[in-house]
Short mmCIF file of C-alpha atoms and ligand atoms in Angstrom, two decimals:
data_model
loop_
_atom_site.label_atom_id
_atom_site.label_comp_id
_atom_site.label_asym_id
_atom_site.label_seq_id
_atom_site.Cartn_x
_atom_site.Cartn_y
_atom_site.Cartn_z
CA MET A 1 56.14 -16.20 -5.05
CA ASN A 2 56.79 -18.96 -2.64
CA THR A 3 57.54 -22.34 -4.45
CA HIS A 4 57.10 -25.29 -2.57
CA ALA A 5 57.09 -29.15 -3.52
CA THR A 6 53.80 -30.85 -2.39
CA SER A 7 53.71 -34.62 -1.93
CA TYR A 8 50.03 -34.42 -3.98
CA PRO A 9 51.04 -34.00 -6.82
CA PRO A 10 47.57 -33.20 -9.00
CA ILE A 11 46.92 -36.42 -10.57
CA ARG A 12 42.58 -36.60 -11.17
CA LEU A 13 41.15 -39.70 -10.14
CA PRO A 14 38.46 -41.22 -12.40
CA ALA A 15 35.39 -40.78 -10.89
CA LEU A 16 34.53 -43.84 -8.76
CA PRO A 17 31.03 -44.38 -7.25
CA SER A 18 32.22 -45.38 -3.24
CA LEU A 19 32.66 -48.84 -3.44
CA PRO A 20 30.11 -51.34 -1.38
CA ARG A 21 31.12 -51.82 1.87
CA TRP A 22 29.66 -54.47 3.24
CA PRO A 23 31.98 -57.33 2.40
CA LEU A 24 34.16 -56.00 5.14
CA PHE A 25 31.64 -55.50 7.60
CA LEU A 26 30.63 -59.00 6.68
CA ALA A 27 33.95 -60.41 7.25
CA VAL A 28 33.98 -58.81 10.32
CA ARG A 29 30.92 -60.04 11.48
CA SER A 30 31.53 -63.49 11.14
CA ILE A 31 34.82 -63.66 12.19
CA PRO A 32 35.29 -65.00 15.54
CA GLU A 33 36.16 -62.46 18.12
CA PRO A 34 39.42 -64.02 19.25
CA LEU A 35 40.70 -64.80 15.82
CA LEU A 36 40.35 -60.37 15.04
CA ALA A 37 42.41 -59.65 17.86
CA ASP A 38 44.78 -62.34 17.39
CA ALA A 39 45.08 -61.03 14.01
CA ALA A 40 45.15 -57.17 14.91
CA ALA A 41 47.94 -57.83 17.52
CA ARG A 42 50.03 -59.20 14.72
CA ILE A 43 49.51 -56.66 12.57
CA MET A 44 50.50 -54.08 14.95
CA ASN A 45 53.30 -56.21 16.06
CA ARG A 46 54.79 -55.96 12.51
CA LEU A 47 54.17 -52.34 12.18
CA LEU A 48 55.75 -51.80 15.46
CA GLY A 49 59.03 -53.53 14.27
CA GLU A 50 62.04 -51.84 15.97
CA ARG A 51 60.10 -49.18 17.65
CA SER A 52 59.04 -51.76 19.74
CA ALA A 53 60.40 -49.79 22.26
CA ASP A 54 57.31 -47.60 22.19
CA LEU A 55 54.95 -50.17 23.40
CA ALA A 56 56.61 -50.05 27.17
CA PRO A 57 54.58 -47.07 28.69
CA LEU A 58 51.69 -49.42 28.14
CA GLU A 59 53.14 -52.06 29.67
CA GLY A 60 50.42 -54.17 31.37
CA ARG A 61 47.22 -51.90 30.09
CA ARG A 62 44.41 -53.71 29.04
CA LEU A 63 42.42 -52.23 25.84
CA SER A 64 39.04 -52.95 24.48
CA ILE A 65 38.01 -51.93 20.46
CA GLU A 66 34.29 -52.11 20.15
CA GLY A 67 32.90 -51.60 16.56
CA THR A 68 29.49 -50.64 18.05
CA ASP A 69 28.27 -51.08 14.43
CA VAL A 70 29.35 -54.55 13.56
CA GLY A 71 28.76 -55.66 17.27
CA LYS A 72 32.48 -57.18 17.70
CA ARG A 73 34.45 -56.32 21.21
CA LEU A 74 38.42 -56.80 21.17
CA HIS A 75 40.50 -57.26 23.91
CA PHE A 76 44.46 -56.60 24.21
CA LEU A 77 46.80 -56.83 26.42
CA VAL A 78 50.40 -55.54 26.43
CA ALA A 79 53.16 -57.94 27.81
CA GLY A 80 55.96 -58.34 27.40
CA GLY A 81 56.51 -55.41 25.08
CA LYS A 82 54.10 -56.85 22.60
CA LEU A 83 50.47 -56.90 21.40
CA ARG A 84 48.47 -59.50 22.97
CA ARG A 85 44.90 -60.84 22.78
CA GLY A 86 43.26 -60.13 26.44
CA SER A 87 40.93 -61.51 28.25
CA THR A 88 37.49 -60.34 28.45
CA ALA A 89 37.91 -58.94 31.98
CA MET A 90 38.76 -55.46 33.14
CA THR A 91 40.07 -52.88 31.19
CA ASP A 92 41.86 -50.13 30.80
CA LEU A 93 41.14 -48.48 28.54
CA ARG A 94 37.15 -48.51 25.75
CA ILE A 95 37.95 -47.40 22.42
CA ARG A 96 34.72 -47.58 21.06
CA GLY A 97 33.38 -46.38 17.29
CA THR A 98 31.85 -47.95 13.81
CA LEU A 99 33.82 -50.23 11.84
CA ALA A 100 34.39 -47.89 9.46
CA ASP A 101 35.74 -44.85 12.14
CA LEU A 102 38.17 -47.48 13.72
CA LEU A 103 39.66 -48.51 10.35
CA ARG A 104 40.35 -44.69 9.59
CA LEU A 105 41.59 -44.25 12.94
CA GLY A 106 43.57 -47.09 12.44
CA LEU A 107 45.13 -46.71 8.74
CA ARG A 108 45.10 -42.20 10.22
CA LEU A 109 43.45 -41.54 7.56
CA GLU A 110 41.16 -39.21 10.00
CA ASP A 111 42.89 -37.31 12.72
CA PRO A 112 41.68 -38.75 16.14
CA ASP A 113 40.89 -35.61 18.27
CA THR A 114 38.12 -34.65 15.12
CA LEU A 115 36.82 -37.75 15.30
CA PHE A 116 36.41 -37.64 18.96
CA PHE A 117 35.23 -33.75 19.14
CA SER A 118 33.21 -34.85 16.65
CA ARG A 119 31.63 -37.41 19.01
CA ARG A 120 32.37 -40.58 15.98
CA LEU A 121 34.57 -42.06 18.53
CA SER A 122 34.62 -42.87 22.22
CA LEU A 123 37.39 -43.18 24.20
CA GLU A 124 36.92 -44.03 28.17
CA GLY A 125 39.00 -45.20 30.88
CA ASP A 126 42.77 -44.16 32.00
CA THR A 127 43.30 -40.83 29.79
CA VAL A 128 46.76 -41.55 30.03
CA THR A 129 46.71 -44.66 28.60
CA GLY A 130 44.45 -43.00 25.54
CA LEU A 131 46.60 -40.63 24.96
CA SER A 132 49.35 -43.39 24.85
CA VAL A 133 47.92 -45.02 22.29
CA LYS A 134 46.98 -42.40 20.59
CA ASN A 135 50.56 -40.83 20.01
CA LEU A 136 51.61 -44.65 19.48
CA LEU A 137 49.51 -44.47 16.14
CA ASP A 138 50.40 -41.17 15.37
CA GLY A 139 54.15 -41.63 15.63
CA LEU A 140 53.92 -44.84 13.52
CA ASP A 141 56.51 -43.87 10.75
CA LEU A 142 55.21 -46.08 7.87
CA ASP A 143 57.49 -44.58 5.79
CA TRP A 144 58.03 -45.45 2.04
CA ALA A 145 61.66 -45.20 2.19
CA GLU A 146 62.35 -47.55 4.68
CA ALA A 147 59.86 -50.07 3.08
CA CYS A 148 61.03 -49.91 0.00
CA GLN A 149 64.85 -49.88 1.69
CA ARG A 150 63.83 -53.27 2.52
CA LEU A 151 62.41 -54.49 -0.65
CA PHE A 152 64.81 -53.31 -3.37
CA GLY A 153 68.12 -52.97 -1.48
CA PRO A 154 70.44 -49.83 -0.08
CA LEU A 155 71.18 -48.27 -3.66
CA ALA A 156 67.36 -48.88 -5.36
CA GLY A 157 65.56 -48.37 -2.28
CA PRO A 158 65.95 -44.28 -2.29
CA ALA A 159 65.19 -44.00 -5.95
CA VAL A 160 62.64 -46.07 -6.12
CA ALA A 161 60.76 -44.16 -2.84
CA GLN A 162 61.78 -40.59 -4.59
CA GLY A 163 59.66 -42.28 -7.91
CA LEU A 164 56.82 -43.60 -6.16
CA HIS A 165 56.31 -40.40 -3.58
CA ARG A 166 56.81 -38.16 -7.09
CA THR A 167 53.69 -39.90 -8.90
CA GLY A 168 51.77 -39.72 -5.62
CA VAL A 169 50.79 -43.58 -4.79
CA ALA A 170 50.61 -42.44 -1.32
CA ALA A 171 48.11 -40.27 -2.77
CA LEU A 172 46.53 -43.03 -4.91
CA LEU A 173 46.38 -45.35 -1.91
CA ARG A 174 44.75 -43.27 0.49
CA ASP A 175 42.59 -41.94 -2.18
CA ARG A 176 41.12 -45.93 -2.81
CA LEU A 177 41.10 -46.83 0.36
CA GLU A 178 38.73 -42.98 1.83
CA ARG A 179 36.51 -44.30 -1.27
CA ILE A 180 35.96 -48.26 0.28
CA LEU A 181 35.33 -46.66 3.99
CA GLY A 182 33.11 -43.60 1.99
CA ARG A 183 34.24 -40.54 2.85
CA SER A 184 33.43 -38.91 6.14
CA MET B 1 57.28 -6.68 -2.48
CA THR B 2 56.10 -7.79 0.61
CA ARG B 3 57.45 -10.20 2.02
CA ILE B 4 55.16 -14.00 2.50
CA PRO B 5 55.33 -14.65 6.48
CA GLU B 6 56.91 -18.05 6.90
CA LEU B 7 53.93 -21.17 7.22
CA VAL B 8 55.61 -22.79 10.59
CA CYS B 9 53.67 -25.88 11.34
CA PRO B 10 53.55 -28.45 14.47
CA ALA B 11 55.61 -31.64 14.66
CA GLY B 12 54.36 -34.62 17.73
CA ALA B 13 56.54 -36.81 15.48
CA LEU B 14 57.90 -38.09 12.86
CA PRO B 15 55.18 -38.66 10.69
CA ALA B 16 53.68 -35.48 11.47
CA LEU B 17 56.72 -33.35 10.51
CA LYS B 18 56.80 -35.52 6.99
CA ALA B 19 53.56 -34.32 6.73
CA ALA B 20 54.23 -30.71 7.09
CA VAL B 21 57.37 -31.07 5.00
CA ASP B 22 55.45 -32.19 2.16
CA ASN B 23 52.33 -29.96 2.47
CA GLY B 24 54.39 -27.44 2.25
CA ALA B 25 55.76 -25.80 5.82
CA ASP B 26 58.62 -23.95 6.03
CA ALA B 27 59.53 -24.30 8.65
CA VAL B 28 58.84 -27.25 11.55
CA TYR B 29 58.70 -26.94 15.30
CA ILE B 30 58.61 -29.54 17.75
CA GLY B 31 59.87 -30.28 21.45
CA PHE B 32 61.38 -32.95 23.05
CA ARG B 33 60.46 -36.24 24.96
CA ASP B 34 60.31 -34.29 28.71
CA ASP B 35 58.79 -31.58 30.45
CA THR B 36 61.54 -28.97 28.66
CA ASN B 37 58.80 -28.12 26.54
CA ALA B 38 54.78 -27.18 26.43
CA ARG B 39 53.22 -30.32 24.78
CA ASN B 40 54.58 -32.17 27.66
CA PHE B 41 51.62 -35.40 26.55
CA PRO B 42 52.86 -39.09 27.21
CA GLY B 43 54.08 -41.06 24.08
CA LEU B 44 53.98 -37.25 22.62
CA ASN B 45 57.47 -35.72 21.02
CA PHE B 46 60.86 -36.15 19.59
CA GLY B 47 63.67 -38.88 21.28
CA PRO B 48 67.02 -38.20 20.32
CA ASP B 49 66.92 -40.70 16.74
CA ASP B 50 63.54 -38.74 15.49
CA ALA B 51 64.66 -35.34 16.20
CA ARG B 52 67.96 -36.56 14.21
CA LYS B 53 66.09 -37.91 10.98
CA GLY B 54 63.45 -35.21 11.24
CA VAL B 55 66.22 -32.07 10.96
CA GLU B 56 67.16 -34.60 7.93
CA TYR B 57 64.13 -34.81 5.81
CA ALA B 58 62.91 -31.16 6.89
CA HIS B 59 66.80 -30.10 5.66
CA ARG B 60 66.91 -32.77 2.97
CA ALA B 61 63.57 -30.71 1.37
CA GLY B 62 65.44 -27.26 2.28
CA LYS B 63 63.02 -26.61 5.31
CA LYS B 64 64.12 -25.42 8.78
CA VAL B 65 62.71 -27.28 11.98
CA LEU B 66 62.42 -25.20 14.96
CA LEU B 67 62.80 -26.57 18.35
CA ALA B 68 60.97 -25.52 21.61
CA VAL B 69 62.18 -25.43 24.77
CA ASN B 70 59.80 -23.72 26.58
CA THR B 71 59.27 -24.12 30.20
CA TYR B 72 60.70 -22.91 33.25
CA PRO B 73 63.45 -24.81 34.86
CA GLN B 74 63.46 -25.74 38.01
CA PRO B 75 66.58 -25.52 40.55
CA HIS B 76 66.85 -28.77 41.00
CA ASN B 77 66.29 -29.65 37.39
CA TRP B 78 68.10 -27.20 35.29
CA PRO B 79 70.57 -29.80 33.91
CA ILE B 80 67.56 -30.91 31.82
CA TRP B 81 67.19 -28.09 30.23
CA THR B 82 70.42 -26.96 29.62
CA ALA B 83 71.57 -30.38 28.19
CA ALA B 84 68.75 -30.00 25.83
CA VAL B 85 69.78 -26.16 24.61
CA ASP B 86 73.46 -28.80 23.36
CA ARG B 87 71.52 -31.21 21.80
CA ALA B 88 69.56 -28.94 19.93
CA ALA B 89 73.05 -27.15 19.02
CA ALA B 90 74.61 -30.32 18.21
CA LEU B 91 71.55 -31.49 16.17
CA GLY B 92 71.94 -28.60 13.75
CA LEU B 93 68.22 -27.27 14.75
CA ASP B 94 67.24 -24.04 13.31
CA ALA B 95 66.44 -21.97 16.03
CA VAL B 96 64.95 -23.01 19.93
CA ILE B 97 62.26 -21.53 20.85
CA MET B 98 62.82 -20.10 24.81
CA ALA B 99 61.14 -18.35 27.06
CA ASP B 100 63.52 -18.75 30.79
CA PRO B 101 65.77 -15.47 30.87
CA GLY B 102 68.15 -17.78 32.72
CA LEU B 103 68.30 -20.39 29.98
CA LEU B 104 68.29 -17.72 27.20
CA ARG B 105 71.00 -16.25 28.96
CA TYR B 106 73.02 -19.54 29.06
CA ALA B 107 72.35 -20.32 25.03
CA ALA B 108 73.39 -16.74 24.19
CA SER B 109 76.88 -16.87 25.91
CA ARG B 110 77.24 -21.19 25.25
CA HIS B 111 76.30 -21.63 21.57
CA PRO B 112 76.30 -17.74 19.90
CA ASP B 113 75.40 -19.22 16.91
CA LEU B 114 72.01 -20.55 18.00
CA ARG B 115 69.41 -18.59 16.25
CA LEU B 116 66.51 -17.69 19.45
CA HIS B 117 63.84 -17.40 19.48
CA LEU B 118 61.09 -16.00 22.35
CA SER B 119 58.04 -18.09 23.41
CA VAL B 120 54.89 -17.10 23.35
CA GLN B 121 55.55 -19.07 26.76
CA ALA B 122 57.12 -15.73 27.80
CA SER B 123 54.31 -13.71 27.44
CA ALA B 124 56.01 -10.58 25.68
CA THR B 125 53.17 -8.42 24.77
CA ASN B 126 54.81 -4.85 23.86
CA HIS B 127 58.14 -3.83 21.77
CA ARG B 128 60.06 -2.47 25.29
CA ALA B 129 59.95 -6.15 26.26
CA LEU B 130 60.89 -7.61 23.24
CA GLU B 131 63.89 -4.68 23.03
CA PHE B 132 65.11 -6.34 26.35
CA TYR B 133 65.14 -9.92 25.11
CA HIS B 134 67.15 -8.60 22.19
CA GLN B 135 69.57 -6.51 23.99
CA ARG B 136 70.14 -9.36 26.50
CA PHE B 137 70.62 -12.58 24.66
CA GLY B 138 70.08 -11.46 21.23
CA ILE B 139 66.60 -13.20 20.59
CA ARG B 140 65.88 -12.79 16.50
CA ARG B 141 62.28 -13.39 16.51
CA ALA B 142 59.18 -13.58 18.81
CA VAL B 143 55.70 -15.24 19.34
CA LEU B 144 53.52 -12.68 20.60
CA PRO B 145 50.44 -14.04 22.74
CA ARG B 146 47.12 -14.71 21.55
CA VAL B 147 45.90 -11.82 23.41
CA LEU B 148 46.30 -8.80 21.41
CA SER B 149 44.36 -6.95 19.05
CA LEU B 150 45.14 -6.05 15.37
CA GLN B 151 45.76 -2.68 16.47
CA GLN B 152 48.21 -3.84 19.05
CA LEU B 153 49.49 -6.15 16.43
CA TRP B 154 50.84 -3.68 14.06
CA HIS B 155 51.67 -1.38 16.80
CA THR B 156 53.69 -3.79 18.29
CA ILE B 157 55.52 -4.94 14.70
CA ALA B 158 55.94 -1.26 14.07
CA HIS B 159 58.77 -0.64 16.61
CA SER B 160 59.49 -4.30 17.42
CA PRO B 161 63.62 -5.06 16.95
CA VAL B 162 63.31 -8.55 16.24
CA GLU B 163 60.59 -10.19 13.47
CA ILE B 164 57.03 -11.31 14.73
CA GLU B 165 55.21 -15.04 14.39
CA VAL B 166 51.61 -14.88 15.32
CA PHE B 167 49.75 -18.25 15.79
CA GLY B 168 47.43 -18.13 12.70
CA TYR B 169 45.39 -21.57 13.51
CA GLY B 170 44.81 -23.94 16.12
CA SER B 171 42.93 -24.62 20.17
CA LEU B 172 42.73 -21.19 21.45
CA CYS B 173 44.14 -20.63 24.91
CA VAL B 174 42.56 -17.49 26.34
CA MET B 175 44.65 -16.10 28.98
CA VAL B 176 48.05 -14.27 28.47
CA GLU B 177 49.58 -17.45 27.82
CA GLY B 178 52.00 -18.20 29.86
CA ARG B 179 50.57 -16.50 32.81
CA CYS B 180 47.71 -18.68 33.13
CA ALA B 181 47.62 -20.01 36.74
CA LEU B 182 43.98 -21.58 36.36
CA SER B 183 45.28 -25.20 35.65
CA SER B 184 47.26 -25.00 39.04
CA TYR B 185 44.15 -24.61 40.30
CA ILE B 186 42.51 -27.86 39.97
CA THR B 187 45.81 -30.03 39.14
CA GLY B 188 48.59 -28.04 41.25
CA ARG B 189 50.40 -27.88 37.40
CA SER B 190 50.63 -25.32 34.73
CA PRO B 191 52.16 -25.08 31.57
CA ASN B 192 55.15 -22.86 32.60
CA GLY B 193 56.06 -25.37 35.44
CA SER B 194 55.37 -28.74 33.62
CA GLY B 195 54.55 -28.23 29.86
CA VAL B 196 51.23 -29.14 30.42
CA CYS B 197 47.68 -27.64 31.58
CA SER B 198 45.54 -30.23 31.83
CA PRO B 199 48.03 -33.12 32.72
CA ALA B 200 45.90 -36.19 31.29
CA GLU B 201 46.67 -38.37 34.59
CA ALA B 202 44.06 -35.80 35.65
CA VAL B 203 41.51 -35.92 32.89
CA ARG B 204 38.71 -38.31 32.82
CA TRP B 205 36.12 -38.88 30.37
CA GLU B 206 33.33 -40.72 31.39
CA GLU B 207 29.62 -41.68 28.75
CA THR B 208 27.10 -40.89 30.88
CA PRO B 209 23.61 -41.48 29.92
CA GLN B 210 22.82 -37.68 29.71
CA GLY B 211 25.85 -37.49 27.71
CA ARG B 212 29.39 -37.30 27.85
CA GLN B 213 31.33 -35.79 30.51
CA SER B 214 35.06 -34.65 31.17
CA ARG B 215 36.40 -34.05 34.40
CA LEU B 216 39.48 -32.32 35.34
CA ASN B 217 40.79 -34.03 38.97
CA GLY B 218 37.51 -35.03 40.16
CA VAL B 219 36.04 -31.32 39.07
CA LEU B 220 32.87 -31.62 36.29
CA ILE B 221 33.82 -29.32 33.19
CA ASP B 222 32.09 -30.09 30.84
CA ARG B 223 28.87 -31.83 29.77
CA TYR B 224 28.00 -32.84 25.92
CA GLY B 225 24.33 -34.06 25.60
CA PRO B 226 24.02 -36.69 22.35
CA GLY B 227 25.70 -35.65 19.08
CA GLU B 228 27.32 -32.25 20.95
CA ALA B 229 30.63 -31.30 19.77
CA ALA B 230 33.41 -31.80 22.08
CA GLY B 231 36.31 -29.56 23.15
CA TYR B 232 39.22 -30.38 25.05
CA PRO B 233 39.50 -30.58 29.24
CA THR B 234 40.66 -27.66 29.68
CA LEU B 235 39.20 -25.92 32.64
CA CYS B 236 39.49 -22.52 31.23
CA LYS B 237 36.50 -23.88 28.36
CA GLY B 238 34.09 -25.50 30.76
CA ARG B 239 31.12 -24.82 31.00
CA TYR B 240 29.91 -23.35 34.56
CA HIS B 241 26.48 -22.37 36.25
CA THR B 242 26.91 -18.92 36.27
CA GLU B 243 23.77 -16.96 37.06
CA GLY B 244 21.54 -19.88 36.99
CA ARG B 245 22.40 -22.04 33.87
CA PRO B 246 25.52 -23.69 32.42
CA TYR B 247 27.16 -21.60 30.20
CA TYR B 248 30.77 -20.96 28.71
CA ALA B 249 31.75 -18.26 31.07
CA ILE B 250 35.98 -18.00 30.50
CA GLU B 251 36.34 -19.16 26.78
CA GLU B 252 34.08 -21.27 24.20
CA PRO B 253 35.78 -24.35 22.82
CA THR B 254 36.88 -23.21 19.49
CA SER B 255 39.85 -22.47 16.97
CA LEU B 256 41.43 -19.80 16.23
CA ASN B 257 41.28 -18.84 12.06
CA VAL B 258 43.10 -16.57 10.36
CA LEU B 259 42.88 -16.88 6.51
CA ASP B 260 40.25 -14.07 7.04
CA ILE B 261 43.22 -11.31 7.67
CA LEU B 262 45.81 -13.17 6.24
CA PRO B 263 46.62 -10.26 3.41
CA GLU B 264 46.44 -7.84 6.63
CA LEU B 265 49.12 -9.42 8.15
CA VAL B 266 51.55 -10.10 5.30
CA GLN B 267 50.46 -6.19 4.89
CA HIS B 268 51.79 -5.35 8.26
CA GLY B 269 55.38 -7.88 8.06
CA VAL B 270 54.22 -10.57 9.97
CA ALA B 271 57.66 -12.17 9.64
CA ALA B 272 55.72 -15.92 10.53
CA ILE B 273 52.69 -17.91 11.10
CA LYS B 274 52.65 -20.59 13.41
CA VAL B 275 49.98 -23.48 13.45
CA GLU B 276 49.36 -24.75 16.69
CA GLY B 277 48.83 -28.16 17.84
CA ARG B 278 51.75 -30.20 18.44
CA GLN B 279 49.65 -32.54 20.41
CA ARG B 280 47.33 -33.14 16.41
CA SER B 281 47.90 -36.43 14.47
CA PRO B 282 49.81 -36.39 10.90
CA ALA B 283 46.22 -36.42 9.25
CA TYR B 284 46.00 -32.83 10.80
CA VAL B 285 48.98 -31.25 9.97
CA ALA B 286 48.96 -32.51 6.80
CA SER B 287 45.19 -30.87 6.18
CA VAL B 288 45.83 -27.91 8.11
CA THR B 289 49.51 -26.86 6.50
CA ARG B 290 48.16 -27.65 2.54
CA ALA B 291 45.27 -25.41 3.34
CA LEU B 292 47.39 -22.35 5.02
CA ARG B 293 50.07 -23.10 1.91
CA THR B 294 47.39 -22.38 -0.71
CA ALA B 295 46.32 -19.29 1.32
CA LEU B 296 49.76 -17.97 1.29
CA ASP B 297 50.88 -18.38 -1.85
CA THR B 298 47.30 -17.24 -3.48
CA CYS B 299 47.92 -13.92 -0.74
CA ALA B 300 50.80 -13.71 -2.12
CA ALA B 301 50.37 -13.57 -5.88
CA ASP B 302 47.58 -10.84 -5.57
CA PRO B 303 46.88 -9.60 -1.80
CA ARG B 304 43.47 -7.28 -3.81
CA ARG B 305 42.05 -9.57 -4.64
CA TYR B 306 42.31 -12.40 -2.13
CA GLN B 307 38.93 -14.33 -0.80
CA VAL B 308 38.97 -17.13 1.67
CA ARG B 309 37.76 -20.08 -0.88
CA GLU B 310 34.95 -22.04 0.85
CA GLU B 311 36.82 -25.20 0.59
CA TRP B 312 40.37 -23.79 2.93
CA ALA B 313 37.69 -22.77 5.61
CA ALA B 314 35.81 -26.12 5.56
CA ALA B 315 39.50 -27.79 6.02
CA LEU B 316 39.37 -25.91 8.53
CA ASP B 317 37.01 -25.80 10.75
CA ARG B 318 36.49 -29.83 10.08
CA LEU B 319 39.52 -30.35 12.11
CA SER B 320 38.91 -27.53 14.71
CA GLU B 321 37.55 -27.78 18.35
CA GLY B 322 34.27 -26.89 18.84
CA GLN B 323 34.10 -27.46 14.84
CA CYS B 324 33.67 -23.64 14.59
CA HIS B 325 36.45 -20.80 14.48
CA THR B 326 36.56 -16.83 15.35
CA LEU B 327 39.77 -14.44 15.51
CA GLY B 328 39.97 -14.27 18.87
CA ALA B 329 41.47 -11.35 20.36
CA TYR B 330 42.75 -10.12 16.91
CA HIS B 331 39.02 -8.76 16.68
CA ARG B 332 38.26 -7.28 19.65
CA PRO B 333 37.13 -3.50 18.60
CA TRP B 334 36.86 -2.10 22.26
CA GLN B 335 39.97 -3.16 23.37
S1 SF4 C 1 43.61 -23.57 30.98
FE1 SF4 C 1 43.28 -22.69 28.94
S2 SF4 C 1 43.98 -20.55 29.70
FE2 SF4 C 1 44.79 -21.51 31.14
S3 SF4 C 1 46.49 -22.72 29.56
FE3 SF4 C 1 45.00 -24.50 29.63
S4 SF4 C 1 44.14 -23.32 28.09
FE4 SF4 C 1 45.56 -21.93 27.91
#
């Protein structure tokens, strides 16, 4: 028999009703597009951290992301190795989907190809840019171990990370997020 | 006791590698960030630093990392390919998956301890071909193309001097892999030469009033009506006007899935089952790995009582191209 460690131990979550989505929608709807774009760019640059070199292939590219159900279209530009708010002029790549699906994509809760094949996501424009964006997201190593190292130092960090891993906190968080977004 | 096949899962970047290891893969296969492997996509694959981290992560969990160096070098770029092999040996990778005989010879003579697997790109479909690669280069395993029927597969395994790895899940490539020149016809590039069959710079997606259209170098490959599931823009999965109506004349966009025949694969001694999709996300790798891991363990526990559970099939179908599945050539009674 083949045994292996799995990162999703069978913790049964208490059955919760799907959380109402509208506060998120209201918030996104009420914030002006430039502010949203600024915030999104800042988060992305922070996440990229020392991997900002991965943005190099996108240098000079203009992207737009459109939440079809919230009526928002955000414009971005990659310049000087950073993601920045862009102008509303031309774009190289246009990504469109519902807010929930865009968040699933950004938070890596859902496979982008699956969203694309099932027509929930549309990508138009330069395919090289599209693939680079997708692979950039897929390559982001949102690492518990590294985050813990930063928070708890090199000695305690790895132990804390191991512990978190075992308790399935990542799975729990993921589950909560999926509840908020509503299961696909 | 029958041996349970190794589960070999794809990773295009570090998060996918971790997802594979965490969800029960026995081995993960990766490629370097250049055209030495058959998934040469922008922003995909492992730089030196990530490769080192990946090997560390997998080895700590007692899992293997295999490296695909499975495209064919040309005389002018030969050193890039040999450098990839040297780097693999230095990084302590568990095996290198290769196709080019010259490169296989280089690896066998320069790094005698490096385990060699024959890539599907080498397109070896019979045991005599495998014997040749075994004798000449000491390959230990071969990945067979997705074109053999089950009868042909059993025959090959029974006579093969090396372990056999087969595809278990993922997008289909209908031609005898490694011999496909369809894409060169439109784009001038092919999987064996450039590591890609529909290069991104030749692909164009358009949303039109009639639906979503995909074009490869200007040639219309397919048009999907509203709500119709889309597929990869490869020439072989296009819809063409044949006998007056648009039709998948070569292959339908669908995924291979061997859940139904898992006990037979185990019983006939398949050494490893491979999941396609180094270009897919960590979410894909996690779900597919988990489903196949559970299926393999269930099959190992009691092959006679094995039955495909609905949740495995559903998890796999959801991620499939065309969102449906097939046994492909495995089930071709007429072959
Ligand atoms: S065109 Fe189709 S058959 Fe040819 S290599 Fe690409 S996927 Fe395979």
